[in-house]
Coordinates of C-alpha atoms (C1' of nucleotides) in Angstrom, one line a residue:
Chain A
X16 CA -37.0 -9.8 3.4
X17 CA -37.1 -9.7 -0.3
X18 CA -38.3 -12.5 -2.3
X19 CA -35.9 -13.3 -4.9
X20 CA -35.7 -15.9 -7.7
X21 CA -32.3 -15.7 -9.2
X22 CA -30.1 -18.6 -8.2
X23 CA -26.7 -15.9 -7.0
X24 CA -29.3 -13.4 -4.8
X25 CA -31.1 -16.4 -3.5
X26 CA -27.7 -18.2 -2.6
X27 CA -26.4 -15.3 -0.9
X28 CA -29.4 -13.9 1.1
X29 CA -30.1 -17.8 2.2
X30 CA -26.1 -18.0 3.5
X31 CA -26.1 -14.5 5.0
X32 CA -24.0 -12.3 2.3
X33 CA -26.5 -9.5 2.3
X34 CA -26.0 -6.3 4.3
X35 CA -27.6 -3.9 1.6
X36 CA -28.4 -3.9 -2.0
X37 CA -29.4 -0.7 -4.4
X38 CA -32.3 -1.9 -6.0
X39 CA -33.1 -5.8 -5.3
X40 CA -36.1 -6.4 -7.6
X41 CA -34.1 -5.0 -10.3
X42 CA -31.4 -6.6 -10.2
X43 CA -33.1 -10.0 -9.4
X44 CA -34.4 -9.5 -13.0
X45 CA -31.3 -8.7 -14.6
X46 CA -30.3 -11.7 -13.4
X47 CA -32.6 -14.0 -14.5
X48 CA -32.1 -12.7 -17.9
X49 CA -28.3 -12.4 -18.6
X50 CA -25.2 -13.1 -17.7
X51 CA -24.1 -10.1 -15.5
X52 CA -20.5 -9.2 -14.6
X53 CA -20.1 -7.8 -11.6
X54 CA -16.9 -6.7 -9.6
X55 CA -15.2 -5.9 -6.2
X56 CA -12.2 -3.5 -5.9
X57 CA -8.9 -4.7 -3.6
X58 CA -6.4 -2.2 -3.0
X59 CA -3.1 -3.1 -2.5
X60 CA -1.7 -2.4 0.6
X61 CA -0.9 -5.2 2.1
X62 CA 0.9 -8.4 0.0
X63 CA -1.9 -10.7 0.9
X64 CA -5.6 -10.5 1.7
X65 CA -7.1 -11.9 5.0
X66 CA -9.9 -13.4 6.4
X67 CA -11.5 -10.3 6.5
X68 CA -11.6 -10.0 2.5
X69 CA -12.7 -13.9 2.5
X70 CA -16.2 -13.0 2.2
X71 CA -16.1 -10.8 -0.6
X72 CA -13.8 -13.6 -2.3
X73 CA -16.9 -16.0 -1.6
X74 CA -19.1 -13.7 -2.8
X75 CA -17.0 -13.8 -6.1
X76 CA -17.0 -17.7 -6.0
X77 CA -20.9 -18.1 -5.5
X78 CA -21.3 -15.3 -8.5
X79 CA -19.5 -17.8 -10.9
X80 CA -20.7 -20.7 -9.7
X81 CA -24.2 -19.3 -10.4
X82 CA -23.3 -18.5 -14.2
X83 CA -22.0 -15.0 -13.7
X84 CA -18.9 -13.3 -14.4
X85 CA -16.5 -12.1 -11.7
X86 CA -14.0 -9.2 -12.0
X87 CA -11.4 -8.6 -9.7
X88 CA -10.4 -5.1 -9.6
X89 CA -7.0 -4.1 -8.6
X90 CA -6.8 -1.1 -7.0
X91 CA -3.1 0.0 -8.7
X92 CA -4.3 3.7 -8.8
X93 CA -6.6 4.0 -6.1
X94 CA -4.0 2.7 -4.2
X95 CA -1.5 5.7 -4.6
X96 CA -4.5 7.9 -3.0
X97 CA -5.5 6.0 -0.5
X98 CA -9.1 5.0 1.0
X99 CA -10.1 7.1 4.1
X100 CA -13.0 4.6 4.8
X101 CA -13.1 3.9 8.4
X102 CA -9.8 5.7 9.4
X103 CA -9.1 8.7 11.5
X104 CA -6.0 9.1 10.1
X105 CA -4.5 9.2 6.5
X106 CA -2.7 6.4 5.1
X107 CA 1.2 6.1 4.8
X108 CA 1.2 6.9 1.1
X109 CA 3.0 3.9 -0.4
X110 CA 5.6 3.9 -3.2
X111 CA 4.9 2.3 -6.7
X112 CA 7.0 -0.9 -6.4
X113 CA 5.4 -1.7 -2.8
X114 CA 1.9 -1.6 -4.6
X115 CA 3.2 -3.8 -7.4
X116 CA 5.1 -5.8 -5.4
X117 CA 1.6 -6.4 -3.2
X118 CA -0.2 -7.2 -6.3
X119 CA 1.6 -9.7 -7.3
X120 CA 0.6 -11.4 -3.8
X121 CA -2.9 -10.8 -4.1
X122 CA -3.2 -11.8 -7.3
X123 CA -2.5 -15.2 -6.4
X124 CA -4.4 -15.5 -3.7
X125 CA -7.9 -15.6 -6.2
X126 CA -6.4 -17.9 -8.5
X127 CA -7.4 -20.4 -5.7
X128 CA -10.9 -19.3 -5.7
X129 CA -12.5 -18.2 -9.1
X130 CA -11.5 -19.6 -12.7
X131 CA -10.0 -17.4 -14.6
X132 CA -9.8 -17.1 -18.6
X133 CA -11.7 -15.9 -21.5
X134 CA -14.9 -17.5 -21.4
X135 CA -18.2 -15.9 -20.8
X136 CA -18.7 -16.6 -17.2
X137 CA -14.7 -16.7 -16.8
X138 CA -13.2 -14.4 -14.2
X139 CA -10.9 -11.4 -15.4
X140 CA -8.8 -9.1 -13.5
X141 CA -7.9 -5.6 -14.2
X142 CA -6.0 -2.6 -12.9
X143 CA -7.7 1.0 -12.7
X144 CA -4.1 2.3 -12.8
X145 CA -4.8 1.7 -16.6
X146 CA -7.1 4.3 -16.6
X147 CA -6.7 6.6 -13.2
X148 CA -2.8 6.8 -13.6
X149 CA -3.3 8.8 -17.6
X150 CA -6.5 10.9 -16.3
X151 CA -6.2 14.8 -17.4
X152 CA -6.9 17.0 -14.7
X153 CA -8.9 19.6 -16.3
X154 CA -11.0 17.0 -18.8
X155 CA -12.1 15.4 -15.5
X156 CA -13.0 17.8 -13.6
X157 CA -15.3 18.9 -16.2
X158 CA -16.3 15.8 -17.4
X159 CA -17.4 14.1 -14.1
X160 CA -16.6 16.4 -11.4
X161 CA -19.1 18.5 -12.1
X162 CA -21.4 15.2 -11.1
X163 CA -20.0 15.5 -7.7
X164 CA -21.5 17.8 -4.7
X165 CA -19.4 18.4 -2.0
X166 CA -22.7 19.4 0.1
X167 CA -23.2 15.7 -0.3
X168 CA -19.7 14.1 -0.1
X169 CA -19.4 15.7 3.3
X170 CA -22.6 13.9 4.6
X171 CA -20.7 10.4 3.3
X172 CA -19.6 8.6 7.0
X173 CA -15.9 8.3 5.6
X174 CA -15.9 12.0 5.3
X175 CA -18.0 12.8 7.7
X176 CA -16.2 10.7 10.7
X177 CA -13.2 12.8 9.9
X178 CA -15.0 15.9 10.1
X179 CA -16.8 15.0 13.5
X180 CA -13.7 13.8 15.4
X181 CA -12.1 17.3 13.7
X182 CA -8.8 15.2 12.5
X183 CA -7.0 16.5 9.4
X184 CA -8.1 14.9 5.6
X185 CA -6.5 15.9 2.8
X186 CA -8.1 16.7 -0.4
X187 CA -5.9 13.9 -2.1
X188 CA -8.2 11.6 0.6
X189 CA -11.3 13.3 -0.5
X190 CA -10.9 12.6 -3.7
X191 CA -11.1 8.3 -3.6
X192 CA -14.5 8.8 -3.6
X193 CA -14.3 10.1 -6.5
X194 CA -11.9 8.1 -8.5
X195 CA -13.8 5.0 -7.4
X196 CA -17.2 5.8 -8.4
X197 CA -15.5 6.6 -11.8
X198 CA -14.0 3.1 -11.8
X199 CA -17.5 1.9 -11.7
X200 CA -18.4 4.0 -15.2
X201 CA -15.3 3.2 -16.7
X202 CA -15.9 -0.7 -16.5
X203 CA -19.6 -0.4 -17.3
X204 CA -18.4 1.5 -20.6
X205 CA -15.6 -1.1 -21.0
X206 CA -17.0 -4.1 -20.4
X207 CA -20.4 -3.8 -19.4
X208 CA -20.2 -4.2 -15.8
X209 CA -23.5 -3.7 -14.2
X210 CA -22.6 -4.4 -10.6
X211 CA -20.3 -3.7 -8.3
X212 CA -19.9 -5.4 -4.8
X213 CA -18.0 -4.9 -1.3
X214 CA -17.6 -4.7 2.1
X215 CA -20.7 -2.6 4.0
X216 CA -17.8 0.1 4.4
X217 CA -18.0 0.7 0.9
X218 CA -21.4 1.6 0.3
X219 CA -21.2 5.4 0.1
X220 CA -18.5 4.3 -2.7
X221 CA -20.4 2.2 -4.4
X222 CA -23.3 4.3 -4.6
X223 CA -21.6 7.1 -5.6
X224 CA -20.4 4.7 -8.8
X225 CA -24.3 3.8 -9.5
X226 CA -25.5 7.2 -9.9
X227 CA -22.2 8.7 -11.6
X228 CA -23.0 5.8 -14.1
X229 CA -27.0 7.3 -14.2
X230 CA -25.9 11.1 -15.0
X231 CA -23.1 10.7 -17.3
X232 CA -24.5 7.7 -19.5
X233 CA -27.9 6.8 -18.4
X234 CA -27.2 3.4 -17.1
X235 CA -28.2 1.1 -14.5
X236 CA -25.9 0.0 -12.2
X237 CA -26.3 -2.1 -9.4
X238 CA -24.7 -1.9 -6.1
X239 CA -24.6 -4.8 -3.2
X240 CA -22.5 -5.1 0.1
X241 CA -21.7 -7.6 2.4
X242 CA -21.6 -7.7 6.1
X243 CA -18.6 -6.6 8.1
X244 CA -17.7 -10.0 9.7
X245 CA -17.4 -9.9 13.6
X246 CA -17.2 -12.6 15.9
X247 CA -20.1 -13.4 18.1
X248 CA -18.2 -11.6 21.0
X249 CA -17.4 -8.5 19.1
X250 CA -13.9 -8.2 17.8
X251 CA -13.3 -8.0 14.6
X252 CA -12.6 -10.9 12.6
X253 CA -9.1 -12.0 11.6
X254 CA -6.7 -12.8 14.1
X255 CA -4.8 -15.8 15.3
X256 CA -1.9 -16.4 17.5
X257 CA 0.8 -15.2 14.6
X258 CA -1.5 -12.1 13.8
X259 CA -3.4 -11.5 10.9
X260 CA -4.9 -14.5 9.3
X261 CA -3.4 -13.9 5.7
X262 CA -5.1 -16.1 2.8
X263 CA -1.3 -16.7 1.4
X264 CA 0.9 -19.2 2.6
X265 CA 3.8 -17.5 2.5
X266 CA 2.7 -15.3 5.2
X267 CA 0.4 -18.1 7.3
X268 CA 1.1 -21.3 7.0
X269 CA -2.2 -23.8 6.2
X270 CA -1.7 -25.2 9.4
X271 CA -2.1 -22.4 11.3
X272 CA -5.0 -21.3 8.8
X273 CA -6.5 -24.4 9.9
X274 CA -6.2 -23.7 13.9
X275 CA -7.9 -20.1 12.7
X276 CA -10.8 -21.9 12.2
X277 CA -11.2 -24.9 14.3
X278 CA -10.9 -22.2 17.2
X279 CA -14.0 -20.3 15.7
X280 CA -16.1 -19.7 18.8
X281 CA -19.4 -21.9 19.3
X282 CA -21.8 -19.1 18.6
X283 CA -19.9 -18.3 15.3
X284 CA -19.9 -21.6 13.8
X285 CA -23.1 -21.5 11.9
X286 CA -22.6 -18.2 10.6
X287 CA -19.0 -18.9 9.1
X288 CA -20.1 -22.5 7.7
X289 CA -22.3 -20.3 5.6
X290 CA -20.3 -18.0 4.7
X291 CA -17.1 -19.5 4.0
X292 CA -17.9 -23.1 2.8
X293 CA -20.0 -24.1 0.5
X294 CA -21.7 -27.1 2.4
X295 CA -25.2 -27.7 1.8
X296 CA -27.5 -25.6 4.1
X297 CA -29.3 -28.5 5.8
X298 CA -25.7 -30.0 6.1
X299 CA -24.4 -26.8 8.1
X300 CA -27.9 -26.7 10.1
X301 CA -27.4 -30.2 11.6
X302 CA -23.5 -29.4 12.3
X303 CA -24.2 -26.3 14.1
X304 CA -26.9 -27.8 16.2
X305 CA -24.8 -29.7 18.0
X306 CA -24.2 -28.9 21.6
X307 CA -21.4 -28.7 23.9
X308 CA -18.3 -30.6 23.2
X309 CA -19.9 -32.2 20.4
X310 CA -19.7 -28.9 18.1
X311 CA -15.9 -29.3 18.2
X312 CA -16.6 -31.6 15.1
X313 CA -18.4 -28.4 13.2
X314 CA -15.4 -26.7 14.2
X315 CA -13.3 -29.3 12.3
X316 CA -15.7 -29.5 9.4
X317 CA -15.4 -25.9 8.8
X318 CA -12.0 -25.4 9.4
X319 CA -11.5 -28.8 6.7
X320 CA -13.6 -26.7 3.7
X321 CA -11.9 -23.4 4.6
X322 CA -8.9 -24.7 4.4
X323 CA -9.1 -26.7 1.0
X324 CA -10.6 -23.7 -0.6
X325 CA -7.5 -21.9 0.1
X326 CA -4.7 -23.9 0.2
X327 CA -6.3 -27.2 -1.0
X328 CA -7.1 -30.6 0.2
X329 CA -4.1 -32.2 0.9
X330 CA -2.9 -29.1 2.9
X331 CA -6.1 -29.7 4.9
X332 CA -5.9 -33.0 5.7
X333 CA -2.1 -32.6 6.7
X334 CA -3.3 -29.9 8.8
X335 CA -5.6 -32.1 10.8
X336 CA -3.1 -34.8 11.2
X337 CA -1.2 -32.2 13.0
X338 CA -3.5 -30.9 14.7
X339 CA -4.5 -34.6 15.9
X340 CA -1.0 -35.7 17.0
X341 CA -0.6 -32.3 18.7
X342 CA -3.9 -31.5 20.4
X343 CA -5.4 -35.4 20.9
X344 CA -2.7 -37.2 21.5
X345 CA 0.1 -34.9 22.7
X346 CA 2.8 -35.5 20.4
X347 CA 4.1 -33.7 17.4
X348 CA 3.5 -33.4 13.9
X349 CA 5.0 -32.3 10.6
X350 CA 3.0 -29.0 10.2
X351 CA 4.6 -27.3 13.4
X352 CA 6.6 -24.7 12.6
X353 CA 10.3 -26.1 12.2
X354 CA 13.5 -23.8 13.6
X355 CA 16.5 -25.6 12.6
X356 CA 19.9 -25.2 14.8
X357 CA 23.5 -25.9 14.2
X358 CA 25.2 -29.0 15.9
X359 CA 27.7 -27.3 17.1
X360 CA 25.4 -24.7 18.7
X361 CA 23.1 -27.1 20.5
X362 CA 26.0 -29.0 21.7
X363 CA 27.2 -26.0 23.2
X364 CA 24.0 -25.3 24.6
X365 CA 21.2 -22.7 23.9
X366 CA 19.7 -20.6 26.4
X367 CA 15.6 -21.2 26.5
X368 CA 14.7 -18.0 26.1
X369 CA 16.7 -17.3 23.0
X370 CA 15.7 -20.7 21.4
X371 CA 12.2 -19.8 21.7
X372 CA 12.5 -16.7 19.9
X373 CA 14.4 -18.3 16.9
X374 CA 11.8 -20.7 17.0
X375 CA 9.3 -17.9 16.7
X376 CA 7.2 -18.6 19.6
X377 CA 8.0 -15.4 21.0
X378 CA 9.3 -12.2 19.4
X379 CA 12.0 -11.3 21.9
X380 CA 14.0 -12.5 24.5
X381 CA 12.4 -10.7 27.5
X382 CA 9.6 -12.2 26.0
X383 CA 10.5 -15.5 26.3
X384 CA 11.8 -14.8 29.7
X385 CA 8.1 -13.6 30.7
X386 CA 6.5 -16.8 29.1
X387 CA 8.9 -18.9 31.5
X388 CA 8.0 -16.8 34.5
X389 CA 4.4 -17.1 33.6
X390 CA 4.3 -21.0 33.3
X391 CA 3.9 -20.9 29.9
X392 CA 6.7 -22.4 28.3
X393 CA 7.4 -26.1 27.9
X394 CA 10.1 -28.1 27.1
X395 CA 8.9 -31.3 25.4
X396 CA 5.8 -31.5 27.3
X397 CA 7.7 -30.7 30.7
X398 CA 7.0 -26.9 32.3
X399 CA 10.2 -24.7 32.1
X400 CA 10.2 -22.8 35.0
X401 CA 13.9 -21.8 34.9
X402 CA 15.1 -18.6 32.3
X403 CA 18.5 -19.7 32.7
X404 CA 17.9 -23.7 31.5
X405 CA 20.4 -23.9 28.6
X406 CA 18.8 -26.6 25.8
X407 CA 21.3 -28.8 24.7
X408 CA 21.6 -31.7 22.7
X409 CA 20.8 -34.1 25.8
X410 CA 17.2 -32.4 25.4
X411 CA 17.0 -34.1 21.6
X412 CA 13.7 -36.7 21.3
X413 CA 13.7 -38.7 18.6
X414 CA 16.1 -36.2 16.9
X415 CA 14.3 -33.5 17.9
X416 CA 13.0 -30.6 20.8
X417 CA 9.3 -30.0 21.0
X418 CA 9.2 -25.8 22.3
X419 CA 5.2 -25.0 23.4
X420 CA 4.5 -21.6 24.3
X421 CA 0.9 -22.0 26.3
X422 CA -1.3 -25.1 24.7
X423 CA -1.9 -23.6 21.9
X424 CA 1.1 -22.6 20.1
X425 CA 4.4 -25.5 19.4
X426 CA 7.6 -25.4 17.3
X427 CA 10.1 -28.0 16.7
X428 CA 13.8 -27.7 16.8
X429 CA 15.8 -29.7 14.9
X430 CA 19.6 -30.5 13.9
X431 CA 20.8 -29.6 11.0
Chain B
rG20 C1' -1.4 36.0 7.6
rG21 C1' -3.5 36.8 13.2
rA22 C1' -5.0 34.5 17.9
rG23 C1' -6.4 30.1 20.7
rG24 C1' -5.8 25.1 21.4
rG25 C1' -3.1 20.1 20.8
rG26 C1' 0.9 16.5 19.3
rU27 C1' 2.3 10.5 25.2
rG28 C1' 3.5 3.6 24.8
rG29 C1' -0.5 -1.3 19.1
rU30 C1' -4.8 2.1 20.7
rC31 C1' -7.5 5.2 23.4
rG32 C1' -6.3 8.6 27.3
rA33 C1' -3.9 10.6 32.5
rG34 C1' 0.4 13.2 33.4
rU35 C1' 2.7 19.9 33.9
rG36 C1' 10.8 19.8 37.4
rG37 C1' 12.8 14.4 40.8
rU38 C1' 10.2 7.3 43.6
rU39 C1' 7.3 8.2 35.4
rA40 C1' 9.3 2.8 31.6
rA41 C1' 5.3 6.8 32.0
rA42 C1' -2.2 5.9 36.0
rG43 C1' -6.5 3.6 34.1
rG44 C1' -9.3 1.5 29.7
rC45 C1' -9.0 -1.4 25.8
rA46 C1' -6.3 -4.7 22.5
rC47 C1' -2.7 -8.4 23.1
rC48 C1' 0.1 -13.0 25.8
rG49 C1' 0.6 -16.3 29.8
rG50 C1' -2.2 -19.4 33.7
rA51 C1' -6.7 -21.2 36.3
rC52 C1' -11.6 -23.2 34.8
rU53 C1' -13.2 -26.1 30.5
rG54 C1' -14.2 -28.5 24.7
rU55 C1' -7.7 -26.3 21.2
rA56 C1' -15.2 -22.4 22.8
rA57 C1' -17.5 -18.3 25.3
rA58 C1' -17.7 -16.1 30.2
rU59 C1' -15.3 -15.2 34.8
rC60 C1' -10.8 -14.9 37.9
rC61 C1' -5.4 -14.3 38.2
rG62 C1' -0.4 -12.7 36.3
rG63 C1' 2.3 -10.4 32.1
rC64 C1' 2.5 -6.3 28.8
rG65 C1' 9.9 -1.4 25.2
rG66 C1' 15.1 -3.9 24.3
rG67 C1' 19.3 -6.3 26.4
rG68 C1' 21.5 -9.0 31.1
rU69 C1' 20.7 -15.2 35.6
rA70 C1' 21.1 -10.5 38.3
rA71 C1' 22.5 -5.9 40.1
rC72 C1' 22.4 -2.5 36.2
rC73 C1' 22.2 -0.6 31.6
rC74 C1' 19.8 1.3 26.7
rU75 C1' 15.6 3.4 24.0
rA76 C1' 10.9 6.2 24.8
rC77 C1' 6.4 11.1 25.7
rG78 C1' 6.4 15.5 17.3
rU79 C1' 11.6 17.4 15.7
rU80 C1' 16.1 19.8 17.0
rG81 C1' 18.7 22.6 20.6
rG82 C1' 19.1 24.8 25.5
rU83 C1' 17.8 26.1 30.9
rU84 C1' 18.6 22.8 35.3
rC85 C1' 22.0 18.3 39.8
rG86 C1' 17.4 16.4 37.6
rA87 C1' 12.6 17.5 32.2
rA88 C1' 7.5 13.8 28.9
rU89 C1' 6.8 18.6 32.0
rC90 C1' 10.4 24.7 31.3
rC91 C1' 12.4 28.1 27.3
rA92 C1' 13.6 28.6 21.5
rA93 C1' 12.9 27.5 16.7
rC94 C1' 11.0 24.0 13.3
rC95 C1' 7.0 20.7 11.4
rC96 C1' 2.1 19.0 12.3
rC97 C1' -3.1 18.7 13.0
rC98 C1' -7.5 21.5 15.5
rU99 C1' -10.8 26.2 16.3
rC100 C1' -12.1 30.8 15.7
rC101 C1' -10.7 35.5 13.1
rA102 C1' -9.1 38.1 8.4

RNA sequence: GGAGGGGUGGUCGAGUGGUUAAAGGCACCGGACUGUAAAUCCGGCGGGGUAACCCUACGUUGGUUCGAAUCCAACCCCCUCCA
């Protein structure tokens, strides 16, 4: 491994953030000399970001902590094109209204991880719709299109994969990499941004931007990618019992977020502690050395630290408290998902499968019945084996009813 | 524009007139074993119904037939070759 001496590169190397860099030595020198502005682009394809993006967010956080300036680029313009990277079919074109709504959700995530403002190392947020949507076709082609070799573009993974698999790729999508490259040039011109970072799958797009900067303006730009994070058993990271692991509390409760980290595979604990927490490396080394059931302590630390960053310490402690009550004492906790039913409904009796669905533990009555038949459903911690069972106010214990789907998913029913 | 191939469930991929809600794999959800881990094994895996059963589904729309994912027609889209 290359020896680096700048704080930023040293830390991110040691913590396992670096997949590839266009010129480590020169970037290291630059980082020692001046405050470097670096950006990462995020497309607005969903109303929040999920843990897949968290590695890059932590990277921006370290950048800021080591005295540099992080720039968050919202892909308001490029999202209208659709990045073909890693996909073998075109994205559904999104409406401007969807993109705008998604952008608002994504912006709120960054406020928790970065300090925004006007100071030299304060983070800033920019939107590429500001310059992309006003481009004129002919001038753009003459000024920038001539720097792109189609022969070369065809060799990039994102395009080659489509060609090899013989799946359709529209000219619209083909242009994505050109626009992303142009973003880098535009940001370099506007704000002197020198470095673009991103996921390993963005390598080709990033290199295009570095080269465009050199060809057009003789700029010395840099690219750095972080590895795609998969779990030790090979699965793409980011699934919880409720689906994707979103970073917004509205999409995924802090309790479920905490649970996601608590359920990390043993083999991933050390790596995840380095990537997703800011604990000192010697402390992490101690935690990951724990054996057998002891390593659960390390998972709790991971859950606490990661949840504190995303949702604040109070939410992390509350989640831990609920988890302790539910898993270690077999009780209930305030953070469990709650559904309220009317007193009349409950007095009349609610079929158990319907109640499981209303509580969000199952998505349909059929699934709830299957859960019951399979022995995975519990009512107040007692296995429920009758799909015709009616749940009534007689089932209330201390004013609530605890429903469980499997060992890990629980919900509370209360009367309004 | 011409010729040929193809569009199947979350995904990959079988299936060419009836027991096909559609083989198999993956993903996912339960159960057992555990440590709220991994691996392994078992079960489930469109919707509604206690059930009998009903509804929806194999690119789209029509048609043939007692009966269609399977046959026919038109249309849409993708791939390959030719011009």
